[in-house]
XYZ file of C-alpha atoms in Angstrom:
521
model
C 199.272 104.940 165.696
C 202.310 103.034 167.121
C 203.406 99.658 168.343
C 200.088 98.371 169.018
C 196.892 98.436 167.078
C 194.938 95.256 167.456
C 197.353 92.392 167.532
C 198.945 92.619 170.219
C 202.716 93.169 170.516
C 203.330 90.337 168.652
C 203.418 90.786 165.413
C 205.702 94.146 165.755
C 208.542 91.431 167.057
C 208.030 90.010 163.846
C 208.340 93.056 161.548
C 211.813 94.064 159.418
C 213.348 97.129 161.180
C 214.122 99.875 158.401
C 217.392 101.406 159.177
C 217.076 104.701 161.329
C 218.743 108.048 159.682
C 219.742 110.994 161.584
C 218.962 115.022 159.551
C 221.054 115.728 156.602
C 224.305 118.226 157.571
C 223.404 122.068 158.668
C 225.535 124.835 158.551
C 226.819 126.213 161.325
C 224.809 129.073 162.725
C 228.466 131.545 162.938
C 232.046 130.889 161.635
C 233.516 130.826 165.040
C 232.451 128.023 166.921
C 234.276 127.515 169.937
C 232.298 125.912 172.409
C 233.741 124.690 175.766
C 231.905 123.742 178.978
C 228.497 123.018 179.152
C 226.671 120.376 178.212
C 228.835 119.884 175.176
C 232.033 119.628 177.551
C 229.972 116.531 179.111
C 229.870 113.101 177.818
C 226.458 112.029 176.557
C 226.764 108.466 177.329
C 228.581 106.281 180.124
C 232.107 104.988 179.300
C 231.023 102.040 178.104
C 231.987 100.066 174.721
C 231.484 96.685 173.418
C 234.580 95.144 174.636
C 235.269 96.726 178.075
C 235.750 100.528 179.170
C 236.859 102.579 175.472
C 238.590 105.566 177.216
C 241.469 103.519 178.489
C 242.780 103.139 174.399
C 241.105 106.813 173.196
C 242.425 108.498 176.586
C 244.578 110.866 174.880
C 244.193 109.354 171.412
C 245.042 111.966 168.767
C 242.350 111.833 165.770
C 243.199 113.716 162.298
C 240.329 115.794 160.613
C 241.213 116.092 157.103
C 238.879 119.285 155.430
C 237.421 122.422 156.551
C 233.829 122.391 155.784
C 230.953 122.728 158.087
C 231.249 118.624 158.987
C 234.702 118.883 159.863
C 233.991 121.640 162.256
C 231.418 120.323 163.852
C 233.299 117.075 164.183
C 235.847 118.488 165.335
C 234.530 120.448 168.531
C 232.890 117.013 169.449
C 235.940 115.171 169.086
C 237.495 118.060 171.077
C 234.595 118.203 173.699
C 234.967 113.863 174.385
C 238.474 114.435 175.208
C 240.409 113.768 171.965
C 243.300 115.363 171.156
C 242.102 116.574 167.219
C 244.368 117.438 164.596
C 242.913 119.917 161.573
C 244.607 119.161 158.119
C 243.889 122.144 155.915
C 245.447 123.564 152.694
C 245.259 126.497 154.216
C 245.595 126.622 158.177
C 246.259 129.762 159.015
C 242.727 131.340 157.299
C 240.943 128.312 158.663
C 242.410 128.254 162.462
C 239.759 130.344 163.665
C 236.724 128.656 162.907
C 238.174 125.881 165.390
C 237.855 125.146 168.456
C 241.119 126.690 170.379
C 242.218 123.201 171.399
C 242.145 121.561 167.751
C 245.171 122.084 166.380
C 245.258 123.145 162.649
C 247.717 122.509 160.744
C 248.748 121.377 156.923
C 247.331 118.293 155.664
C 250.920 116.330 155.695
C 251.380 117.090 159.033
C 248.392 116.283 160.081
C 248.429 112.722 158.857
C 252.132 112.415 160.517
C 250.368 112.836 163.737
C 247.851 110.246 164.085
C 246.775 106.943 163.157
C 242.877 107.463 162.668
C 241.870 110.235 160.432
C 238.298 111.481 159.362
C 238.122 112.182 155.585
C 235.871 115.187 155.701
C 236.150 116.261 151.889
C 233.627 115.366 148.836
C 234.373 112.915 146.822
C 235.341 115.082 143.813
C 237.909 116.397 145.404
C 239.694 112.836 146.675
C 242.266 112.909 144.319
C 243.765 115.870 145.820
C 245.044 113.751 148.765
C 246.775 111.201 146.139
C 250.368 113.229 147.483
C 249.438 112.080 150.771
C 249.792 108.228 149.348
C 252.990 107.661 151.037
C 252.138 109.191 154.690
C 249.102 107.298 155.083
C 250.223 104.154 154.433
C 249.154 101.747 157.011
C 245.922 104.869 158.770
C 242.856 104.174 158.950
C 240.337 106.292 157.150
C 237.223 106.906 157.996
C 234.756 108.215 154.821
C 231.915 110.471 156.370
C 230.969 111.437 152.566
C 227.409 111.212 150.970
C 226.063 111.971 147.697
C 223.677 114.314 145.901
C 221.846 111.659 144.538
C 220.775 107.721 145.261
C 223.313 105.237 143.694
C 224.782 108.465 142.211
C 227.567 106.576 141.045
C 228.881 102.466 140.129
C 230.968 102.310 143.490
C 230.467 103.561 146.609
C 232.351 106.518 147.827
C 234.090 104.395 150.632
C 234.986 101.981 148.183
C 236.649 104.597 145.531
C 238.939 105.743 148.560
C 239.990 102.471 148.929
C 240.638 102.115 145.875
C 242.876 105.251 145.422
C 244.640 104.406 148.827
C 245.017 100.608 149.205
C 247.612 100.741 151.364
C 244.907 102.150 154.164
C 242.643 100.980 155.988
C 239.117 102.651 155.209
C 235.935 102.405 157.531
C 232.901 103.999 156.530
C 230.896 106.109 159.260
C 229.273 108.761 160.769
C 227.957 109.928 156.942
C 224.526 109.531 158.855
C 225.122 112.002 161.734
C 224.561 115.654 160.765
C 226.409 118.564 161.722
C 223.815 119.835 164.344
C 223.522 116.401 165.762
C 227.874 116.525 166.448
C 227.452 120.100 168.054
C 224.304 120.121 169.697
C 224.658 116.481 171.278
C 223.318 113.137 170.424
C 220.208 113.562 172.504
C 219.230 116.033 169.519
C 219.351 113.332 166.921
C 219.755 109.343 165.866
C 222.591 108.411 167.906
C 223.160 105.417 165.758
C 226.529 105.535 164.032
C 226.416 102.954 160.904
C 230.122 101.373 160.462
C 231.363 98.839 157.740
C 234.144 97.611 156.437
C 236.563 94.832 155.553
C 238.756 95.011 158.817
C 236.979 93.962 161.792
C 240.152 95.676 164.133
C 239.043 99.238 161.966
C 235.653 99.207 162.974
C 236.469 98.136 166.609
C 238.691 100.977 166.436
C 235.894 103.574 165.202
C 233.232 102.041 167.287
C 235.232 102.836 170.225
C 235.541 106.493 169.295
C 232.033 106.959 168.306
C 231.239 105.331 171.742
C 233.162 107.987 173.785
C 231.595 110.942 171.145
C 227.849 109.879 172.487
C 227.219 107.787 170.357
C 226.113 104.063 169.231
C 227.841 102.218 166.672
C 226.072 99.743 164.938
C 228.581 97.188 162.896
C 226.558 96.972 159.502
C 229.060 94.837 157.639
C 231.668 94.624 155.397
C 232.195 97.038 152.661
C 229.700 96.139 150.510
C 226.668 98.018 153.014
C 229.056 101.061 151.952
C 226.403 101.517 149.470
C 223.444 101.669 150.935
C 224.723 103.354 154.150
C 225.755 106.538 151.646
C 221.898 106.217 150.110
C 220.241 106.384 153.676
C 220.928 110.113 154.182
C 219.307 110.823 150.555
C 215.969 109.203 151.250
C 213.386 111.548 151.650
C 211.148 110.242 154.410
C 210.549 107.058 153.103
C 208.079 105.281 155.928
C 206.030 108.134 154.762
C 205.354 107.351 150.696
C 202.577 105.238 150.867
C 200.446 106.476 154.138
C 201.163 109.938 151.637
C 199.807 108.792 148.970
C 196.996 106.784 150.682
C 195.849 110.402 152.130
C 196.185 112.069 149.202
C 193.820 108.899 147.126
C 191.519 109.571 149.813
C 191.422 113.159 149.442
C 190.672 113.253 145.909
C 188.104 110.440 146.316
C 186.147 112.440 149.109
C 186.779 116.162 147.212
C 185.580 115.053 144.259
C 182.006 113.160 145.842
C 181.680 116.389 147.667
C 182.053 118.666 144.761
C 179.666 116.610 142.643
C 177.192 116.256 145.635
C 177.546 120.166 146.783
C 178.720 122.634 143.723
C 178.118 120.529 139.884
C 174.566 119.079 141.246
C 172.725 122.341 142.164
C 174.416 124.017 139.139
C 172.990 121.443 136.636
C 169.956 120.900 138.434
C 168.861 124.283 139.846
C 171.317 126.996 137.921
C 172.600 128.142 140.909
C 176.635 129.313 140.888
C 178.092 127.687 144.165
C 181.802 127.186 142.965
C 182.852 129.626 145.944
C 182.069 127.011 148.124
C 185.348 125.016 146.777
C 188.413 126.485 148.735
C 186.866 126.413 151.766
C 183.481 124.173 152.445
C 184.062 121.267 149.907
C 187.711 121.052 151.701
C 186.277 121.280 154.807
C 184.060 118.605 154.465
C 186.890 116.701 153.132
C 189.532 116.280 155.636
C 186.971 114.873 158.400
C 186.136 111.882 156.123
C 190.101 111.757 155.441
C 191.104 111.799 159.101
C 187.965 109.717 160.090
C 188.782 107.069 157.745
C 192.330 107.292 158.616
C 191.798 106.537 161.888
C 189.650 103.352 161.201
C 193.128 102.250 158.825
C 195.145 102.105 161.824
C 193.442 99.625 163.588
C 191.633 97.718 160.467
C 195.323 95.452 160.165
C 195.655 94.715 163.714
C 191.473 93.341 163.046
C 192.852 91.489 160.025
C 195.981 90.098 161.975
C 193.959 88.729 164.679
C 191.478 87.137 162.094
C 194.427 85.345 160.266
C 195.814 84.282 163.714
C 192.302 82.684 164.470
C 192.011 81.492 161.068
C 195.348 79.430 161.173
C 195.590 78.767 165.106
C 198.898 79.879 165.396
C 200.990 83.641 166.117
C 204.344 81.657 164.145
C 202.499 81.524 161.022
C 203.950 85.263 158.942
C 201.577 87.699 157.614
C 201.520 88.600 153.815
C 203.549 91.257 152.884
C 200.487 93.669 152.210
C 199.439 93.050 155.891
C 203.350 93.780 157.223
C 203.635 96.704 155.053
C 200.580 97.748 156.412
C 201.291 97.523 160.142
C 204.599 99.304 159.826
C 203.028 102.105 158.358
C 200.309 102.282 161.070
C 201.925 104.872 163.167
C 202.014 107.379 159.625
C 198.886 106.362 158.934
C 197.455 107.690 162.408
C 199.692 111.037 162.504
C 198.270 111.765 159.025
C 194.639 111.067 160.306
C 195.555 113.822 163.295
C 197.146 116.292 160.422
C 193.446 115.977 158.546
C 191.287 116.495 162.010
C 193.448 119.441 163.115
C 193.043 121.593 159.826
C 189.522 120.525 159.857
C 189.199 121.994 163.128
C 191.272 125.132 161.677
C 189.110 125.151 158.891
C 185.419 125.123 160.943
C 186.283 128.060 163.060
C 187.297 129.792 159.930
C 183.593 129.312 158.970
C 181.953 132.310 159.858
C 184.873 134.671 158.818
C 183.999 133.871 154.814
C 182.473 137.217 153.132
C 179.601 134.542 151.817
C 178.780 133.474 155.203
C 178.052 137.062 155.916
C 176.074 137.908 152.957
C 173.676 134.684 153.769
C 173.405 135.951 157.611
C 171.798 139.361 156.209
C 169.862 137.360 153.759
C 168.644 135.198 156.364
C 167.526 138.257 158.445
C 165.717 140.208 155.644
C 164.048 136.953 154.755
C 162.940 136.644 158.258
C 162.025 140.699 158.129
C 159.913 140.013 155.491
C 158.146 137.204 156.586
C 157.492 138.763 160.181
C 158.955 135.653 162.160
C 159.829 136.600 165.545
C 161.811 133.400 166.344
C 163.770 130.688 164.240
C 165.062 128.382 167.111
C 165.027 125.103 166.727
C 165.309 123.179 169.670
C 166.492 119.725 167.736
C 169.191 121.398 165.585
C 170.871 123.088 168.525
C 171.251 119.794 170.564
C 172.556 117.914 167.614
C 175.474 120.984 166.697
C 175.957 121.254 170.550
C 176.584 117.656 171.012
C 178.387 117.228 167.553
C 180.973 120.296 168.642
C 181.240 118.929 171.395
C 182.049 115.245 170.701
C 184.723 116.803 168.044
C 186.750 118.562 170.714
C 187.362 115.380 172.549
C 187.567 113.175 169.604
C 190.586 116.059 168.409
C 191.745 115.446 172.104
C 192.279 111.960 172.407
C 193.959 112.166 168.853
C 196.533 114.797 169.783
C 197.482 112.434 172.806
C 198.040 109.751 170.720
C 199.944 112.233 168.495
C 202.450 113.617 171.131
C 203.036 109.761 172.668
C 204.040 108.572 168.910
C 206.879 110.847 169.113
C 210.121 109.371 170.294
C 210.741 111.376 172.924
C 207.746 111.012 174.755
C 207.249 107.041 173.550
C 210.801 106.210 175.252
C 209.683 107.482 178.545
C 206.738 105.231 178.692
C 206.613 101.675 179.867
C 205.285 99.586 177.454
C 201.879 98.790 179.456
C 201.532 102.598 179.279
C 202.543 102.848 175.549
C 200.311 100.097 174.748
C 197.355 101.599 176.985
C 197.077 105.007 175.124
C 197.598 103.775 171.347
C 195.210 100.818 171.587
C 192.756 101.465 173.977
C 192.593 105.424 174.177
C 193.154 104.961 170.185
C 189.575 102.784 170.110
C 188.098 105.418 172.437
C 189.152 108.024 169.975
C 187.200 106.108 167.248
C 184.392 105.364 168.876
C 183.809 109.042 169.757
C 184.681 110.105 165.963
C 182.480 107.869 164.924
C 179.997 109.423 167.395
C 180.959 112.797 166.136
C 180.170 111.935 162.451
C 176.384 109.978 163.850
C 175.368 113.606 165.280
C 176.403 115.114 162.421
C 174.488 113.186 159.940
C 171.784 112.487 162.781
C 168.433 112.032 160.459
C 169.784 113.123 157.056
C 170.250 109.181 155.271
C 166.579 109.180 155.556
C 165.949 112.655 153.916
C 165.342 112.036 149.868
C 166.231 115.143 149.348
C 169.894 114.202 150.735
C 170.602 111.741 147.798
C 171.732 113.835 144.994
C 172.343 112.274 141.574
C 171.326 109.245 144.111
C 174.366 109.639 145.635
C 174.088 109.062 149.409
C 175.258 111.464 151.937
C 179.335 111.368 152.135
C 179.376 110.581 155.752
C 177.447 107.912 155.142
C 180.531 106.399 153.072
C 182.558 107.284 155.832
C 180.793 104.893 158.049
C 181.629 101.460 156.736
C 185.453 100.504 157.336
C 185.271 102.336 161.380
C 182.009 100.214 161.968
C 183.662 97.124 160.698
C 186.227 97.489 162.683
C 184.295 98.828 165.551
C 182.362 95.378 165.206
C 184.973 93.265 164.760
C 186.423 94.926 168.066
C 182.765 93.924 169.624
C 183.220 90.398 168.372
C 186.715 90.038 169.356
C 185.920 90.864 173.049
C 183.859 87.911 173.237
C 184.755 85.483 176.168
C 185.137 82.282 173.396
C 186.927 84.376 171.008
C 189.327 86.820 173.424
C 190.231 83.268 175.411
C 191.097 81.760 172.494
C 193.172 84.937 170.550
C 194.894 85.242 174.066
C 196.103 81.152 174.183
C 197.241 81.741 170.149
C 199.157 84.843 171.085
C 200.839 83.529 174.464
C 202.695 80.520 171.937
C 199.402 78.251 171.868
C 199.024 76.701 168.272
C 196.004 74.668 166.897
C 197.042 70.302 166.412
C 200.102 70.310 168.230
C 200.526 68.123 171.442
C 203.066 67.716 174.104
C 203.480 64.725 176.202
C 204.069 64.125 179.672
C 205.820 60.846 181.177
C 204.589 60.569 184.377
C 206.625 59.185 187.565
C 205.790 56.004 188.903
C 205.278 55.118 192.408
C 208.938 53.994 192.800
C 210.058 57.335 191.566
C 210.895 55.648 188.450
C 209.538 57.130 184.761
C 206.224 54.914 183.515
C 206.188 53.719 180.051
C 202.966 55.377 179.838
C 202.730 58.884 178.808
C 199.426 61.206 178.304
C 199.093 63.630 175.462
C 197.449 67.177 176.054
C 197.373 70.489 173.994
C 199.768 72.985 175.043
């Protein structure tokens, strides 16, 4: 449910990135922020930029803040806290002046602009115009645009792009539109410390980068000011590495709910008259989201199987995967925190078993029947082995799956090596589906060769859940052969199938032969 899955690390070199986005803009949590000392008084990265050290042009550089809103305060104490000298332009200072930081200084918007040479456009775009009477004193500033939309492509032109348009005798660099309020006061290390810049003056964005540099953060140069666009739409996206392992779970769901709602509530009604809808919200679920998460599971490893066939197939790691099969391993770390989501409300769900008002009622019936018929002892020695073993086998199989959980986060992932990384998600990650597919064996145990299990001739449903983990459980078996891993390994270390390389051998003289001998690389 990360980097590595089955392939190796190979072909995750060869996958499109999708650009990182930091959390949308939260208020601030009072409406007098001042915040000095600390670990906000600290830089959170070295003094380091692209072109040599940044704080010997921003020592002392004075940066103009033009708006009022919860962005511009935040960005603001920031600014404040890296050692800039910030200037507030407000339309009206004096209300606004306290919910500054003491050393900002907050003044009208004209006088603001007078002061400084970079200034942060902090206002929506609806309300642009409104600086037009600024035209003459920023002739020649740069502008930054941190703006975003309420909606994807929301309008023709970019909102960068409109500025320029309405000031063209600025300089405007779009930025820091992906960085959310929290992530300016709390500190980078709370958020994506990526800081997308473009536009059409490469000095402008040197400028910026330099500033976001000594702020904690890390610019990334994304262009001219065409990317405006589709910087402004990252923001608005709604998680989306997440769509399709979504919808995959939820496909699965319904598959799985219905098969168990045919197979444990419509067939004894029809056949045997007996009411057993109650059984929906919690035991048709229940018996649900194990086949979900189990299946799942087998997904995240099933592409790095098909990967590693193709590789085989062609002789070669150079040769590039379908799109189905790259779309597939990107999403493989969703795929397995979705297949976690399932097993842990399954496990909710089971101890939430006996606590049901039906379970009850069938306990007393269960005794009375047992009155009646005078038996002194039900025990079954079989039945408690198998639900020992099978609870059993769960917890761990729930345990190796919340490890590989926790490491998928970033946090933890960054302060692994990659041998470690790659230890826990592929080989722990096989461990984990070995044991869940031990887990579902014991539950089954002798039930697919019980007629009476088959109803409407429908097999048991964990049954179904067996095929795709076993294929890939044998394809893992086959894989580990000596002929086969020996020859995967060569193909993923840069050998490729019909190509030679050929060696001219020195001659006894020390001079090069005209012979040369051909051998496979």
């Amino acid at each position: 449910m990360g980097r590595e899955g089955g392939a190796g690390g190979l072909t995750s070199a060869r996958l499109p990135r999708s650009p990182r986005t930091a959390p949308l803009a939260l208020p601030l949590p009072g409406p007098a922020q001042r915040m000095s000392g600390g670990d906000m008084a600290k830089p959170l990265l070295g003094h380091r930029s692209m072109e040599g050290d940044p704080t010997a042009p921003a020592a002392g550089r004075t940066i103009g803040v033009l708006g009022s809103g919860d962005f511009a305060r935040s960005l603001a104490i920031r600014l404040v806290c890296s050692g800039f000298k910030v200037v507030v332009g407000s339309r009206n200072p004096k209300r606004k002046a306290g919910l500054f930081p003491s050393a900002a200084e907050v003044t009208f918007q004209a006088e603001a602009v007078k002061k400084t040479d970079v200034i942060f456009v902090a206002v929506f775009r609806e309300h642009y115009s409104t600086l037009c009477d600024l035209a003459d004193v920023l002739v020649g500033k740069i502008l930054v645009d941190v703006s975003n939309n309420t909606e994807i492509n929301h309008h023709k032109e970019s909102n960068a792009e409109y500025l320029a348009s309405l000031f063209p005798a600025c300089t405007v660099v779009k930025g820091f539109n992906v960085v959310s309020a929290w992530t300016l006061q709390s500190g980078a290390r709370d958020g994506n410390k990526q800081v997308l810049i473009c536009s059409n003056n490469q000095e402008a964005k040197r400028t910026v980068a330099e500033i976001a540099q000594v702020m904690g953060f890390t610019p990334v140069d994304m262009g001219c000011m065409s990317s405006a666009c589709e910087i402004e739409n990252i923001p608005l996206r709604l998680l989306p590495a997440w769509k399709i392992p979504i919808f995959l779970a939820l496909g699965l769901f319904l598959c799985f709910f219905t098969y168990n709602l045919v197979r444990q509530v419509i067939h004894p009604y029809i056949r045997e008259q007996k009411n057993k809808f109650y059984k929906i919200p919690i035991e048709v679920v229940n018996t649900t989201l194990p086949c979900v998460a189990y299946v799942m599971l087998s997904l995240v490893y099933l592409p790095g199987v098909l990967a590693a066939c193709l590789q085989l197939y062609y002789g070669t790691k150079y040769r590039r995967f379908p799109d189905w099969l790259d779309q597939w391993l990107q999403h493989r770390k969703q795929i397995g925190l979705l297949s976690f989501f399932c097993a842990a409300l399954h496990a909710v769900y089971s101890l939430c078993l006996p606590m049901r008002r039906s379970h009850r009622y069938q306990l007393i019936e269960t005794a009375v029947k047992q009155a009646v018929e005078k038996k002194m002892n039900i025990w079954v020695e079989e039945e408690v082995w198998r639900m020992e073993i099978y609870i059993s086998v769960g917890i761990i199989a729930l345990g190796l799956l919340s490890l590989l959980a926790i490491t998928s986060l970033p946090s933890i992932a960054n302060s692994l090596n990659w041998r470690e990384f790659s230890f826990i998600q592929s080989t722990l990650g096989f461990i984990a589906l070995l044991i869940s597919t031990l887990h579902t064996l014991t539950y089954g145990w002798s039930r697919a060769f019980d007629e009476n299990q088959y109803k409407f001739y429908l097999p048991p449903t964990y049954t179904l859940t067996l095929l795709v983990p076993c294929t890939v459980i044998l394809a893992k078996v086959i894989f580990s052969l000596p002929c086969i891993h020996h020859r995967l390994v060569r193909i993923r270390r840069g050998w490729e199938k019909g190509r030679y390389v050929k060696f001219v051998l020195p001659s006894a003289t020390g001079e090069y032969s005209s012979g040369e001998t051909s051998s496979h690389v």
